[in-house]
mmCIF file of C-alpha atoms in Angstrom:
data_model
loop_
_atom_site.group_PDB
_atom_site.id
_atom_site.type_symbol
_atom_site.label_atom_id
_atom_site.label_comp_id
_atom_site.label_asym_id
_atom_site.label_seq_id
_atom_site.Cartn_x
_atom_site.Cartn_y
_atom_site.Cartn_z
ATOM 1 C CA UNK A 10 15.835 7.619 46.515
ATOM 2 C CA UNK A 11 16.950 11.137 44.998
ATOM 3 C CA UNK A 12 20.868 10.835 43.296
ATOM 4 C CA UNK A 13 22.699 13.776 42.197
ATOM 5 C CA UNK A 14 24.447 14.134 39.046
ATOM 6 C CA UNK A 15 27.177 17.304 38.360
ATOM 7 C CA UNK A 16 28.480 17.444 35.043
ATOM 8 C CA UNK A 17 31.356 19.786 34.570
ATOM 9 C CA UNK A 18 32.114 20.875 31.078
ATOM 10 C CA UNK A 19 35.384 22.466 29.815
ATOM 11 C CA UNK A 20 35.713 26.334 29.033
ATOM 12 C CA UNK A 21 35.980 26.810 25.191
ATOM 13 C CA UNK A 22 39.459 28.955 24.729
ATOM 14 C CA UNK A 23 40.222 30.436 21.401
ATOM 15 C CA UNK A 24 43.028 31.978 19.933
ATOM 16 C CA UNK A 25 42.491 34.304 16.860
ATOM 17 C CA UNK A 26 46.165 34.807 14.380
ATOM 18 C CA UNK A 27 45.598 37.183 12.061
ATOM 19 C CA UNK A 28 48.192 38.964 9.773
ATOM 20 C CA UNK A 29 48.416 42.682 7.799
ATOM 21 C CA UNK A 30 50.806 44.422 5.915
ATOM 22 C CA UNK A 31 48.611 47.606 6.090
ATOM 23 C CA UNK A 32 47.376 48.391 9.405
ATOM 24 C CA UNK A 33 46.993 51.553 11.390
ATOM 25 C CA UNK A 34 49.674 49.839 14.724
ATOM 26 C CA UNK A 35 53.100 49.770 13.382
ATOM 27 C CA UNK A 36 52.779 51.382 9.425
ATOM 28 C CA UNK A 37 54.501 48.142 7.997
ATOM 29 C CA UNK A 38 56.887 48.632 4.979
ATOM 30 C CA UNK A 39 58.975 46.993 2.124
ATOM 31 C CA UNK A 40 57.738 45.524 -0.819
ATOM 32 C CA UNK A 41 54.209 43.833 -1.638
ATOM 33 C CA UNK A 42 54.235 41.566 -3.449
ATOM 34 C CA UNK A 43 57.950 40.217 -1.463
ATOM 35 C CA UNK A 44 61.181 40.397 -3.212
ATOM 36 C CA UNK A 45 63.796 37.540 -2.518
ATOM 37 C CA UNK A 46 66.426 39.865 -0.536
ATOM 38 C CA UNK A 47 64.133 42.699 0.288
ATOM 39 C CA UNK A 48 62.896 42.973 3.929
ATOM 40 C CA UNK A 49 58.618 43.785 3.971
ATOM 41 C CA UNK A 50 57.418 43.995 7.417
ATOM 42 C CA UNK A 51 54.152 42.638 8.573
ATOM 43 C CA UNK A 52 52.131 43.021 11.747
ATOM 44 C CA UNK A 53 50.709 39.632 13.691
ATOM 45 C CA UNK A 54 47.819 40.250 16.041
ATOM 46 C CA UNK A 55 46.544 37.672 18.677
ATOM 47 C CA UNK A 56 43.247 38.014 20.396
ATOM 48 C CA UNK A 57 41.869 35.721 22.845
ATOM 49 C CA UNK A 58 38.172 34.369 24.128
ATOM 50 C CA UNK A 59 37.280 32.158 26.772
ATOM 51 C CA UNK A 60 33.548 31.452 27.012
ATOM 52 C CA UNK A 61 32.215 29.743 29.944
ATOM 53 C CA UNK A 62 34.905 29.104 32.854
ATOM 54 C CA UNK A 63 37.570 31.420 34.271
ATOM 55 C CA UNK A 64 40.758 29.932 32.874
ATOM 56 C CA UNK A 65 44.512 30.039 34.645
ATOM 57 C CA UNK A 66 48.402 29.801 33.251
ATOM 58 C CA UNK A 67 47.104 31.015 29.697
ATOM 59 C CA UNK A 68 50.014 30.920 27.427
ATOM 60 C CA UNK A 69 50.480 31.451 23.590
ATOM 61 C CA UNK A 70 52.993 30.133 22.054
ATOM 62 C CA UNK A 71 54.246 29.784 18.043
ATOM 63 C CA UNK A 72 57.297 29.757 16.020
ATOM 64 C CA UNK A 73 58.999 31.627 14.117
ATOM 65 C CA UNK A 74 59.842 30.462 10.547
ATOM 66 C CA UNK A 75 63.473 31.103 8.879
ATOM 67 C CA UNK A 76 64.389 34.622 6.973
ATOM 68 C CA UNK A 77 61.490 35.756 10.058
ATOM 69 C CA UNK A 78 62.659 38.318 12.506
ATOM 70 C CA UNK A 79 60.928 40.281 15.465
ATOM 71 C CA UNK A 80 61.881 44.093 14.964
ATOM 72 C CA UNK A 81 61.209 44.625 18.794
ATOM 73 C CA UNK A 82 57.428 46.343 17.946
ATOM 74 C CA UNK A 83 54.493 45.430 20.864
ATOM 75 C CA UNK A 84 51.397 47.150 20.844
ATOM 76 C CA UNK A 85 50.526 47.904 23.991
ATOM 77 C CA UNK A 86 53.667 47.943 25.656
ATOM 78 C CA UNK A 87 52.371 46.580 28.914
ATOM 79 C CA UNK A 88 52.350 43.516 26.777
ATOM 80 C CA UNK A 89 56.257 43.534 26.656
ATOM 81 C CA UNK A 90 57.080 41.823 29.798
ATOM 82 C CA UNK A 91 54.617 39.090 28.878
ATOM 83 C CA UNK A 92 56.528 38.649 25.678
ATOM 84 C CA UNK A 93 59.341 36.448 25.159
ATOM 85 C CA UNK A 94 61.456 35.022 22.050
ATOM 86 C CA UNK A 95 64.007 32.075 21.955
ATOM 87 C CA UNK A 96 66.602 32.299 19.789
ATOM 88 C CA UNK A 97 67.692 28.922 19.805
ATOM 89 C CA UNK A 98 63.686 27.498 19.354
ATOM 90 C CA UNK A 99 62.648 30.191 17.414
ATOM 91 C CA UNK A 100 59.654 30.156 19.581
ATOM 92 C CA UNK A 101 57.678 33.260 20.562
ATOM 93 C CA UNK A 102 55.582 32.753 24.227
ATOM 94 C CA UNK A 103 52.850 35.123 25.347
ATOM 95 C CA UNK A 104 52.437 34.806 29.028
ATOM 96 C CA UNK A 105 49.144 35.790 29.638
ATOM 97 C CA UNK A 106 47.888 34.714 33.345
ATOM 98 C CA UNK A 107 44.421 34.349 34.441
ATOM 99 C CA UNK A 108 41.418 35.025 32.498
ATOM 100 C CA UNK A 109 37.539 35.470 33.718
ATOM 101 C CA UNK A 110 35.218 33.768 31.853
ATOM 102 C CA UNK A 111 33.208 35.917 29.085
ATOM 103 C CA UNK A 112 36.382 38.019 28.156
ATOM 104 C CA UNK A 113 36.667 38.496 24.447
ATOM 105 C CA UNK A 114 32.932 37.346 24.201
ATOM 106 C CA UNK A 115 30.854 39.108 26.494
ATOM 107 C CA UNK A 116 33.344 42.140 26.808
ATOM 108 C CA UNK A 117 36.784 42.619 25.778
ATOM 109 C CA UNK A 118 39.560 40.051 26.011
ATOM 110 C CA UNK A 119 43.283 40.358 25.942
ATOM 111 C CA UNK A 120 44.757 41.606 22.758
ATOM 112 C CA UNK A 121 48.806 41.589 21.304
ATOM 113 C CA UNK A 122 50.044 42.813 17.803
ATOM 114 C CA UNK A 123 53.707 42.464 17.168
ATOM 115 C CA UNK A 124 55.684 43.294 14.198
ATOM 116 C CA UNK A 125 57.981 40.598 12.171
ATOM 117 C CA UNK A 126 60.177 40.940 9.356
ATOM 118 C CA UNK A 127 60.541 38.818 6.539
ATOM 119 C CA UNK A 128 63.222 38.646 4.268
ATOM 120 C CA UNK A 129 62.589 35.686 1.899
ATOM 121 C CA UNK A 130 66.090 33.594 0.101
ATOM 122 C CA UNK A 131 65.927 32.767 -3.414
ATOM 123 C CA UNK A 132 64.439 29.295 -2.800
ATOM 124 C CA UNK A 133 60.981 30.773 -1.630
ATOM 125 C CA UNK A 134 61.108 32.723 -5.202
ATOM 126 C CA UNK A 135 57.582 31.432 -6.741
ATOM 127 C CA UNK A 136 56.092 30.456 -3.538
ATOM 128 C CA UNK A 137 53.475 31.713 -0.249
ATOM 129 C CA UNK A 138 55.851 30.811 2.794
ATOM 130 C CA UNK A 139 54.686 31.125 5.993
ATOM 131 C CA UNK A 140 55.614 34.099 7.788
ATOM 132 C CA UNK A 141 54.677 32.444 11.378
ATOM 133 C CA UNK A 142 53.828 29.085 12.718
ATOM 134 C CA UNK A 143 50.511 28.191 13.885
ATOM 135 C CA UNK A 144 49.298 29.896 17.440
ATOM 136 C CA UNK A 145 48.782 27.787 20.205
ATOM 137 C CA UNK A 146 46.865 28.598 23.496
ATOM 138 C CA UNK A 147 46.896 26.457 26.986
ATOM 139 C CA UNK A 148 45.051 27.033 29.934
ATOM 140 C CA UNK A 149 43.943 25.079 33.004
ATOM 141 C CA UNK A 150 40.536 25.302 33.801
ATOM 142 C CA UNK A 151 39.565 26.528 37.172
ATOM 143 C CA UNK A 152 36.074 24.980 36.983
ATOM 144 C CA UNK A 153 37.006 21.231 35.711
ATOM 145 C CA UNK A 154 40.651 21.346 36.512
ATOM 146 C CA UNK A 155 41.619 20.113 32.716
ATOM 147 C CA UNK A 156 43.785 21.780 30.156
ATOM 148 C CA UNK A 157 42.793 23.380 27.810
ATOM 149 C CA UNK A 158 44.312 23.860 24.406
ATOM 150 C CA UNK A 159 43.562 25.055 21.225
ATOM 151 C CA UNK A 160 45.382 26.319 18.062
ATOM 152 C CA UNK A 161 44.897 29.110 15.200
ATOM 153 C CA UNK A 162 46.498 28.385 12.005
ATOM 154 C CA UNK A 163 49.795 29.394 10.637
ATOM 155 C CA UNK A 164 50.003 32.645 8.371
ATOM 156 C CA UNK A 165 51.246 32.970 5.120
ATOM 157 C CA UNK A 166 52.630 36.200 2.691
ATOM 158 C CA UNK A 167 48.882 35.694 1.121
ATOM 159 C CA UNK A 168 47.444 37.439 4.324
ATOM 160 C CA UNK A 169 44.167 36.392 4.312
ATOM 161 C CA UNK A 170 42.790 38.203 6.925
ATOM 162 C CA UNK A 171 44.190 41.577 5.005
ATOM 163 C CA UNK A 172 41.883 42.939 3.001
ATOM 164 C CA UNK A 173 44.018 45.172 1.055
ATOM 165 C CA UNK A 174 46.329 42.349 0.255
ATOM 166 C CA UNK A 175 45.176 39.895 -2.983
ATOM 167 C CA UNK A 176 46.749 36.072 -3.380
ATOM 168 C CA UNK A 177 48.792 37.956 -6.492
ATOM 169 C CA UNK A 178 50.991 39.932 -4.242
ATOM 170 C CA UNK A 179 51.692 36.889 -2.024
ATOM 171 C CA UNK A 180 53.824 35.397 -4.278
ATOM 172 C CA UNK A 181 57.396 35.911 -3.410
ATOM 173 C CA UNK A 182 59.193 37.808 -6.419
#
C-alpha cells in the first residue's frame, strides 16, 4: 500500500515601513525637532518580500493620521497610478498586482517612497505622534490559494529607522 501526502505551505509576505527626514528622494524640510504649527516633511518608504510562492492581488494599505498630508511626491513615478488616497478614510492603498516568488529576497522586490507632511496642533506639544498608521499587505497565494496578510508597524516623529534623527528631536516643540 503506498499513500501520498502533499503539504502546501503559505508564502511568507512582508512589508517593510520605514521613515526619514533626511534622505537623498525628496530633500525633506521644516523643522527637527517639530514645532506645533510648523509643517516638517518626512519621506515613508515601503518595500516588499515574498519568499516561497508567487503571490496575486498584493495590496498595501495604511492610514493617514490627523495634521498628516500627502504633498503629491512618488518615487518612481510609475508607482503613481498604483497609488491612491481617500479623503474621507484617510487611507492610502498601494495596488501592487502579482508578485513571483523570491522578489525582494533572492533579487529585487517592489519598492515606493512617498512624501507626507506633518503639521502637529498644540495638543501633540510634549509628545511622539505617529506620522502614519501601521502598513498592511494582502495577497492570495497562487500555490495554497489562502490569503495572506501581514503588517509593519506604525511610524512615529522619533524615526527609528533614521539614523540621523535621535529620540530628542522627536519630541514635538
Amino acid at each position: 500500500v503506498k499513500e501520498e501526502f502533499v503539504t502546501k505551505i503559505s508564502s511568507k509576505l512582508t512589508i517593510d515601513q520605514k521613515g526619514y527626514f533626511r534622505d537623498d528622494v525628496f530633500g525633506n524640510s521644516g523643522p527637527l525637532p517639530p514645532k506645533v504649527g510648523e509643517r516638517t516633511t518626512y519621506t515613508i518608504i515601503w518595500s516588499l518580500k515574498n519568499y516561497s510562492s508567487d503571490v496575486k492581488n498584493i495590496k498595501v494599505k495604511t492610514v493617514l493620521p490627523q495634521g498628516v498630508e500627502l504633498t503629491g511626491k512618488i518615487f518612481p513615478e510609475k508607482e503613481i497610478s498604483k497609488f491612491s488616497f481617500d479623503i474621507e478614510s484617510r487611507e492610502i492603498v498601494w495596488t501592487v498586482g502579482d508578485l513571483e516568488r523570491g522578489s525582494g529576497v533572492f533579487k529585487s522586490g517592489p519598492s515606493i517612497s512617498f512624501q507626507i507632511a506633518f503639521t502637529p496642533g498644540e495638543s501633540l506639544r510634549g509628545q511622539t505622534p505617529e506620522i502614519i498608521g501601521k502598513a498592511i499587505v494582502e495577497g492570495l497565494d497562487s500555490w495554497t490559494e489562502t490569503s495572506l496578510t501581514t503588517e509593519s508597524p506604525a511610524v512615529n516623529t522619533t524615526l527609528p529607522d533614521d539614523p540621523t534623527v535621535t529620540e530628542e528631536m522627536g519630541i514635538i516643540r
